[in-house]
Structure formats: structure tokens, C-alpha cells
XYZ file of C-alpha atoms in Angstrom:
460
model
C 107.502 9.057 88.937
C 106.505 10.709 85.654
C 104.207 13.719 85.025
C 103.101 15.015 81.989
C 106.333 13.603 80.668
C 108.475 14.645 83.135
C 110.833 12.239 84.647
C 112.657 12.336 87.755
C 115.865 12.381 86.153
C 115.070 15.657 84.527
C 114.256 17.023 87.941
C 117.130 15.869 89.497
C 119.569 17.088 86.802
C 117.611 20.797 87.435
C 118.493 20.407 91.345
C 121.926 19.218 90.614
C 122.253 22.133 88.023
C 121.177 24.808 90.858
C 123.588 23.261 93.316
C 126.708 23.775 90.914
C 125.597 27.787 90.862
C 127.958 30.083 92.807
C 125.463 32.068 94.468
C 122.067 32.415 95.384
C 120.553 34.576 92.650
C 122.332 32.613 89.627
C 120.441 29.591 91.332
C 117.245 31.246 91.471
C 117.667 32.505 87.658
C 118.512 28.421 86.627
C 115.313 27.373 88.547
C 112.955 29.849 86.638
C 114.607 28.762 83.275
C 114.248 24.799 84.274
C 110.563 25.880 84.925
C 109.916 27.385 81.610
C 111.394 24.281 79.768
C 109.986 21.447 82.090
C 106.287 22.968 82.881
C 105.848 24.133 79.544
C 105.227 27.743 80.461
C 105.705 30.999 78.874
C 107.096 32.612 81.759
C 108.181 31.797 85.308
C 109.252 34.582 87.645
C 109.767 34.869 91.214
C 108.733 37.772 93.747
C 110.230 38.797 96.889
C 108.097 40.428 99.740
C 110.005 43.267 101.396
C 108.402 45.828 103.180
C 104.693 44.465 102.418
C 105.621 45.078 98.439
C 106.473 42.615 95.981
C 109.698 42.959 94.002
C 111.122 40.855 90.773
C 113.992 38.984 91.798
C 114.153 36.316 88.937
C 112.334 35.657 85.754
C 112.835 33.755 82.331
C 110.406 33.634 79.430
C 110.077 32.134 76.021
C 108.114 34.497 74.429
C 109.052 36.159 71.376
C 111.473 39.791 71.884
C 108.225 41.778 70.476
C 106.073 40.070 73.386
C 106.621 41.858 76.828
C 105.586 40.687 80.016
C 105.369 43.412 83.108
C 107.604 43.299 85.992
C 104.359 43.298 88.121
C 102.739 40.031 88.184
C 99.677 41.363 88.617
C 99.542 43.042 85.208
C 100.967 39.856 83.191
C 98.327 39.398 80.174
C 98.102 35.535 80.258
C 95.257 33.194 80.590
C 96.605 31.181 83.454
C 98.769 31.881 86.289
C 99.518 29.604 88.732
C 100.908 30.781 92.146
C 103.009 28.991 94.312
C 103.744 30.554 97.778
C 107.445 30.479 98.994
C 107.771 30.141 102.643
C 110.674 29.289 104.711
C 110.287 28.297 108.583
C 106.914 29.450 108.699
C 107.862 33.122 107.031
C 106.513 33.890 103.751
C 108.988 35.064 101.398
C 107.804 35.710 98.015
C 105.873 33.995 95.491
C 106.638 31.760 92.331
C 104.623 32.559 89.087
C 104.191 30.348 86.449
C 102.424 32.024 82.915
C 100.742 30.479 80.244
C 98.488 30.778 77.433
C 96.876 27.697 77.619
C 94.022 27.458 80.686
C 94.920 23.739 81.110
C 98.513 23.680 80.956
C 99.124 23.263 84.572
C 97.219 20.461 86.694
C 97.772 18.895 89.749
C 100.735 17.215 88.471
C 102.528 20.508 88.122
C 101.993 21.571 92.032
C 103.261 17.869 92.972
C 106.581 18.810 91.570
C 106.604 22.199 92.978
C 105.847 20.890 96.454
C 108.893 18.675 96.123
C 111.070 21.882 94.644
C 109.174 24.703 96.862
C 111.415 24.340 100.025
C 114.825 24.665 98.157
C 113.534 27.599 96.136
C 112.473 29.237 99.348
C 115.554 28.605 101.089
C 117.228 29.725 98.278
C 115.432 32.948 98.422
C 116.012 33.091 102.159
C 119.714 32.851 101.763
C 119.942 35.295 99.129
C 117.630 37.848 101.211
C 119.835 37.397 104.153
C 123.067 37.705 102.548
C 121.518 41.370 100.904
C 120.677 42.794 104.378
C 124.044 41.485 105.604
C 125.937 42.753 102.950
C 123.958 46.468 103.177
C 124.328 46.639 106.826
C 128.300 46.217 105.975
C 127.935 48.882 103.974
C 126.330 51.163 106.035
C 128.704 50.752 108.914
C 131.464 51.283 106.892
C 130.084 54.612 105.765
C 129.157 55.152 109.725
C 132.683 54.589 110.570
C 133.939 56.822 107.686
C 131.326 59.300 108.802
C 132.226 59.183 111.952
C 135.582 60.175 111.542
C 134.746 63.301 109.939
C 131.716 64.283 112.236
C 133.897 64.723 115.417
C 136.223 67.144 113.824
C 133.873 69.639 112.717
C 133.771 72.622 115.257
C 130.303 73.992 115.297
C 126.887 72.096 116.146
C 125.243 73.564 113.124
C 127.830 72.627 110.798
C 127.795 69.175 112.282
C 124.378 68.767 111.697
C 124.521 70.161 107.762
C 127.407 67.489 107.411
C 125.004 64.371 109.088
C 122.325 65.771 106.693
C 124.767 65.056 103.887
C 125.652 61.680 105.552
C 122.099 60.506 105.764
C 121.967 61.213 102.131
C 125.143 58.571 101.557
C 122.930 56.165 103.631
C 120.183 56.438 100.911
C 117.860 58.092 103.745
C 115.491 59.425 101.157
C 114.209 62.443 103.722
C 114.539 63.635 107.186
C 115.577 66.322 109.478
C 117.140 66.936 113.051
C 114.601 67.925 115.823
C 116.782 69.587 118.449
C 116.600 70.628 121.790
C 117.804 74.449 122.506
C 117.234 75.478 126.297
C 113.536 74.346 126.874
C 112.553 74.594 123.290
C 112.479 72.543 120.702
C 113.763 73.336 116.662
C 113.489 71.517 113.319
C 117.267 71.526 111.827
C 118.857 70.442 109.091
C 116.683 69.353 106.544
C 117.725 66.769 104.312
C 116.622 65.200 101.046
C 113.377 65.692 99.925
C 112.426 68.151 102.538
C 115.458 69.845 101.885
C 114.096 70.820 98.541
C 110.853 71.983 99.009
C 108.663 73.502 101.943
C 104.980 72.582 101.468
C 104.012 72.987 105.164
C 105.784 69.672 106.107
C 107.659 71.648 109.282
C 103.987 72.636 110.401
C 102.277 69.110 109.789
C 105.487 67.474 112.059
C 103.768 69.558 114.954
C 100.354 69.250 114.048
C 100.123 65.595 113.084
C 101.633 64.572 116.645
C 100.074 67.390 118.435
C 103.498 68.801 119.632
C 103.534 71.709 121.516
C 107.407 72.812 121.206
C 107.297 74.831 124.367
C 106.983 71.824 126.489
C 107.939 68.569 123.963
C 110.334 66.586 126.024
C 111.460 64.118 123.236
C 111.231 60.284 122.907
C 113.710 57.878 125.077
C 113.632 55.291 122.407
C 113.058 54.527 118.848
C 109.848 55.060 117.856
C 108.043 53.977 114.527
C 104.681 55.720 113.174
C 102.456 54.963 110.458
C 101.353 59.022 109.555
C 99.256 60.393 106.789
C 99.528 64.046 105.994
C 96.899 66.103 107.377
C 96.518 69.025 104.902
C 95.147 68.583 101.658
C 97.943 68.942 99.105
C 100.895 67.716 101.002
C 99.610 64.188 100.575
C 100.166 64.620 96.879
C 103.904 66.451 97.411
C 105.057 64.085 100.382
C 103.525 60.670 100.137
C 105.507 59.282 102.982
C 104.324 55.952 104.395
C 106.024 55.776 107.713
C 108.150 57.732 109.800
C 111.044 56.393 112.254
C 112.315 58.728 115.622
C 115.283 58.148 116.533
C 116.848 59.624 119.886
C 120.357 61.445 119.918
C 121.886 61.231 122.971
C 125.200 62.874 124.680
C 126.309 62.358 128.469
C 123.678 64.994 129.508
C 121.035 62.936 128.168
C 118.653 63.516 125.332
C 119.423 66.482 123.479
C 117.586 66.069 120.178
C 116.038 63.241 117.884
C 116.896 62.047 114.061
C 113.441 62.066 112.266
C 113.273 59.711 108.686
C 110.673 59.629 106.496
C 109.935 56.599 104.220
C 108.400 57.775 100.880
C 108.958 54.387 99.374
C 110.818 50.996 100.527
C 113.619 52.082 102.825
C 113.483 49.483 105.130
C 113.063 51.831 108.000
C 112.000 48.517 110.458
C 115.168 46.478 109.189
C 117.355 49.509 109.379
C 116.722 50.376 113.039
C 120.141 48.957 113.981
C 121.703 51.681 111.042
C 119.968 54.654 112.560
C 120.527 53.579 115.747
C 124.444 53.602 115.197
C 124.238 57.011 113.063
C 122.514 58.690 115.879
C 125.101 57.255 118.508
C 127.543 58.981 116.117
C 126.214 62.211 116.057
C 125.588 62.073 119.671
C 129.318 61.306 120.014
C 130.067 64.116 117.665
C 127.837 66.686 119.466
C 129.447 65.556 122.872
C 132.851 66.137 121.553
C 132.139 69.763 120.219
C 130.389 70.426 123.706
C 133.398 69.185 125.561
C 135.575 71.198 123.658
C 133.599 74.160 124.062
C 133.518 73.850 127.501
C 137.538 73.368 127.526
C 137.992 76.338 125.654
C 135.663 78.699 127.871
C 137.014 77.237 130.999
C 140.727 78.335 129.581
C 139.478 81.571 128.473
C 136.636 82.772 131.557
C 137.276 83.574 134.592
C 135.441 81.284 137.039
C 134.009 83.641 139.544
C 132.821 86.479 137.434
C 131.676 84.907 134.527
C 133.803 87.066 131.856
C 137.111 86.681 130.195
C 140.039 86.050 132.059
C 143.391 87.197 131.064
C 144.112 84.588 128.430
C 140.854 85.108 126.871
C 141.462 88.788 127.134
C 144.619 88.617 125.238
C 143.111 86.660 122.502
C 140.029 89.091 122.014
C 142.469 92.275 122.470
C 144.849 90.960 119.404
C 141.929 90.128 117.488
C 140.469 93.399 118.003
C 143.951 95.227 117.210
C 143.689 93.699 113.887
C 139.844 94.556 112.998
C 140.860 98.169 114.174
C 143.646 98.573 111.858
C 141.372 97.429 108.865
C 138.693 99.526 109.701
C 140.927 102.597 110.029
C 139.702 103.113 113.547
C 140.861 103.250 117.257
C 140.226 102.138 120.430
C 140.937 102.746 124.312
C 142.377 100.210 126.378
C 140.826 100.495 130.448
C 142.673 99.079 133.142
C 140.748 99.318 136.191
C 142.208 98.739 139.661
C 139.529 98.497 142.914
C 140.598 100.827 145.590
C 140.015 99.569 149.079
C 139.609 96.063 148.248
C 142.073 94.545 150.186
C 140.501 96.344 153.313
C 137.341 94.765 152.414
C 138.483 91.571 152.086
C 140.288 92.016 155.673
C 137.300 93.128 157.552
C 134.438 91.453 155.932
C 135.896 88.222 154.757
C 136.567 86.851 150.802
C 132.999 85.691 150.092
C 132.087 89.641 150.565
C 135.150 90.619 148.165
C 134.174 87.763 145.869
C 130.461 89.327 145.758
C 131.999 92.817 145.216
C 133.832 91.443 142.185
C 130.884 89.659 140.508
C 128.420 92.474 141.122
C 130.805 95.480 139.668
C 131.603 92.910 136.713
C 127.978 92.549 136.030
C 127.444 95.983 136.103
C 130.011 96.958 133.918
C 128.607 94.201 131.355
C 125.433 95.703 131.691
C 126.752 99.378 130.470
C 129.089 98.527 127.966
C 128.265 98.099 124.367
C 128.163 94.433 122.876
C 131.190 94.668 120.764
C 133.306 96.187 123.789
C 135.656 93.671 125.911
C 135.714 93.105 129.666
C 137.875 90.836 131.449
C 139.369 90.143 135.072
C 142.813 90.350 134.823
C 143.871 89.932 138.115
C 142.538 89.752 141.783
C 141.056 92.636 141.933
C 142.081 94.392 138.445
C 139.700 94.431 135.608
C 140.624 95.057 131.617
C 138.169 96.888 129.349
C 138.389 97.805 125.695
C 135.929 100.536 124.300
C 135.865 99.826 120.439
C 135.830 102.770 117.975
C 136.653 105.451 120.501
C 139.540 107.862 121.134
C 140.723 110.294 123.754
C 138.692 113.318 124.178
C 135.555 114.337 125.571
C 133.341 111.590 124.501
C 135.784 109.061 126.461
C 135.770 111.281 129.850
C 131.972 111.300 129.785
C 131.784 107.543 128.759
C 134.122 106.574 131.902
C 132.703 109.067 134.112
C 129.157 107.551 133.723
C 130.705 104.070 133.610
C 132.533 104.890 137.303
C 128.760 105.895 138.305
C 127.329 102.483 137.387
C 129.599 100.041 139.006
C 128.212 99.888 142.267
C 131.106 100.873 144.191
C 129.539 103.025 146.927
C 127.635 99.640 148.237
C 131.225 98.268 149.089
C 132.671 101.521 149.838
C 135.238 100.872 147.023
C 137.233 103.521 144.429
C 138.195 102.583 141.371
C 141.945 103.755 139.789
C 141.755 103.737 135.706
C 144.430 104.024 133.228
C 143.962 104.654 129.831
C 145.912 104.029 126.821
C 144.810 104.395 122.928
C 145.125 102.111 119.968
C 147.212 102.775 117.644
C 147.830 106.520 118.174
C 150.029 105.926 121.345
C 151.106 102.071 120.773
C 150.476 99.682 118.080
C 151.200 96.420 119.529
C 149.633 94.479 122.326
C 152.804 94.560 124.853
C 153.456 98.405 124.488
C 149.854 99.018 124.477
C 149.058 97.254 127.875
C 152.562 98.453 129.501
C 151.322 102.083 128.994
C 148.001 101.836 130.473
C 149.385 99.811 133.157
C 151.946 102.806 133.954
C 148.937 105.189 134.101
C 147.081 102.895 136.365
C 150.032 103.182 139.025
C 150.617 106.874 138.407
C 146.631 107.029 139.642
C 147.309 104.854 142.482
C 150.395 106.614 143.566
C 148.818 109.923 143.418
C 145.730 109.699 145.792
C 143.794 106.600 144.290
C 140.055 107.063 142.621
C 141.627 108.542 139.606
C 141.108 108.067 135.814
C 144.671 108.892 134.284
C 144.720 109.444 130.262
C 148.637 110.683 130.484
C 151.224 111.674 132.708
C 149.877 115.018 132.951
C 146.055 114.347 132.550
C 144.056 113.399 135.954
C 140.397 112.878 136.161
């Protein structure tokens, strides 16, 4: 069979040359080059469909260097264009275009040959796209593996989200942010990409567009995709996004946030859902790690009954405050407090009442002292208190007197003995300071109780 001077041997030779190529893209370049030669056209090109847009995959032309064809086939200035759709297993993959100056250059015979070659070309296009997707997914997953190793080492949630935003940029996510739960409210955090560079009202648009009330928003339980249009005039000009994808971020306690990704051009949101899901899972694992670490640290340094620091936590805070006080050239008072009559309370009314007394007294002290002051439960009925930037004198006597009045001791028929030591005037290290306050506490306990001892001669 021959058509327009073509022989079966010519087509067979072209197919053989295509099959000799080592990869699909080279094979497609060979095909369009053969089209220019065999069909006598000025240019042959293959466009592939991605996210409902056409992208040039392979092109060959025999025009002179000063004659240019656009990469957009719709703009090619030719008198005659033959379009041949490329389909594989019922799916539209793209289109083959033959461009010619001569309106009569292509006839039904050309279509006959293209119908024979079309399945081969479509198969090559399909294979090329599948390999491209697989390579991109492999690259993304490798980046995620590397990124997860970094994320789980971060100490705070705010730093984690900032680092995750940087990681999103490495994954070629054009723009987005994290929508995170904070108690009963939701908050936009760590915008990345184009949203980090500008602020033209997009955050308010998030709430307006999908009618979110941040006070009762509950979050999405699965990945959601939206096609959205900015509602405010001017916003569409600055942020011409096409689609929005929302990926939940979960920990062992449930959904704690969401990853929002905006697609401005062709970010392949739909085809990359697997990557976004893996990214969100990595973020959830890192957040859970931080929260578990924080819970363990809190358990190690917090008294489980009263919720204030335990002896270990107090030791850490006290040593840190000693260094800070020295840098400021200031002083502080260490108070050791022991409840008088606590054993009798336990023996007569029971341990639940004793536990309630400890909680009430600790809470009363906490509400009285300043934010920088340090309160801890050092033992069974013993409390430790640091009054920052304070020294012995009338002011300290007045503060301690008002503190004793606010403790709520009368409710439980208790008294309080207090030993006081000043840092760094009386002792400039932890052991000496604590020993001195403890020594004065027991002076008070052994001299009638319900006393505040500033030194061995001074009792209040």
C-alpha cells in the first residue's frame, strides 16, 4: 500500500527507528522528525494534556531559523493544521499536530497512516507520562523521608510548622499554610510560598469563602479539593489560584490541624494527593513526638496532685534563676514552707481531705505570687517558694505576712512554718542555700511552730 509517494517500507523503517530508542521521549522526537519528512509538513508536534492544559512534549520543524513557531499550537501561523487525537485505553492523553503552508498538503491518505501509527505514539506518550509521575513520586517520597528525619528532631510546635513550610517549598508546593487547632479555636500559621511574601487579604478570604467560623470550626476528616474564586475585587488579580486542597493533620488524639495548598498554575494537586497525605502524616508524627516529649518532661517535673513543680522541676528552675539573678546583679528569697498540723488532719479526716488541703493551699499561693516567682511541692506537706528580685527587709516581711493570710489555712485548721534564706548574700550555691533555708525552717518547727524564721535570732 502506498500513499502520496509513501511506501510501507518507509513507515516500517520509521517504526523500527522508534523502537531502537532508549527512552520514550527520544522515541517521540524521532516520530515527529519522521512526520516532517514523510508527510511533507513544515512542523510536527505532540502536546500532552496535564491538568486540563496542553504542554509541548516533542517538536520538529524544517522552517528556516528566522521563522518561528510558537510552543502553543493554537498560535501557530499556518494555513493548514491537521489535528490527530492521541488516546490510550480510552483516555485522552494529548494531540498530534501537523502544520503546513499548503492547504491541500494533507488528505485522507495522511489520516490512514496516522491511524496506523496513532496507537504506537499514544502508547509512548502514556509510558512517558507514567514514568514521569513515578519519578516525581519517588523524588517526593525521598524528600519526605529526609524531611521527616528533620521534623522529629524539632523541639517546639511553632518551629516545626515553620520548618514544614520550608519543606513544602522543597516539594514545589507553590503556596499554602497550616490551619491548626488551638483549644477551641483554629488559627492560620506558617504561610509559605507566595502567601508568605504578600498579605492582600487572603487570610480573611479563607474564612469568607467557605464560611468558616473560627470559634466552632471542627476541621475536615478527609482530604478535600475545592475549585474556588477569590471574592474580593483585586484579590483575584494578586492571587489567581485555581484549586485548593485541604489535607487533615492527625495525631493519636485526632485531627489537630490541616494543610491547605493553593494551586496557582499546574501543581498537579489531584495527582499528588498521595504526597500531600504522606507529608501531613509526617507532620502529625512530628507533632505527636513534640507533645509526647512535652508530656514526659511535664510528668518528670510536675507534682501530679497539685499541678505545681515537683522537687526535680524546682531544682532546675531554681538553678536557672540563680544564674539569671547573678547576671542582673539582683537577689531573691528562698522560702521553705511546712504545714503545721497536717499529719493530724490526715489522721482525723483522712487522706482525701489532706490532698484537698494541699491543692487548695498550692492554688491560693499560686494566685498570690507574681508570674516570675517559683512555687513547688518539695515533699509530702512541704512547699518551696522563690520570691524573685526581693531581699530581706520590711517589704519581704509584709509580703510573707499577706501570703500567709491568703493561703486558706484556717479552713483546714493548719499553721505554717517558714524558713527564709537570701541569695546570693547568705549563700551563693544551690546546696548551701537550700540547707540554710531548711535549717531555719526546723528552727521554727521546734520553737512553737507557725513561725517565719529569717535567721536564727529573728522569728515572726
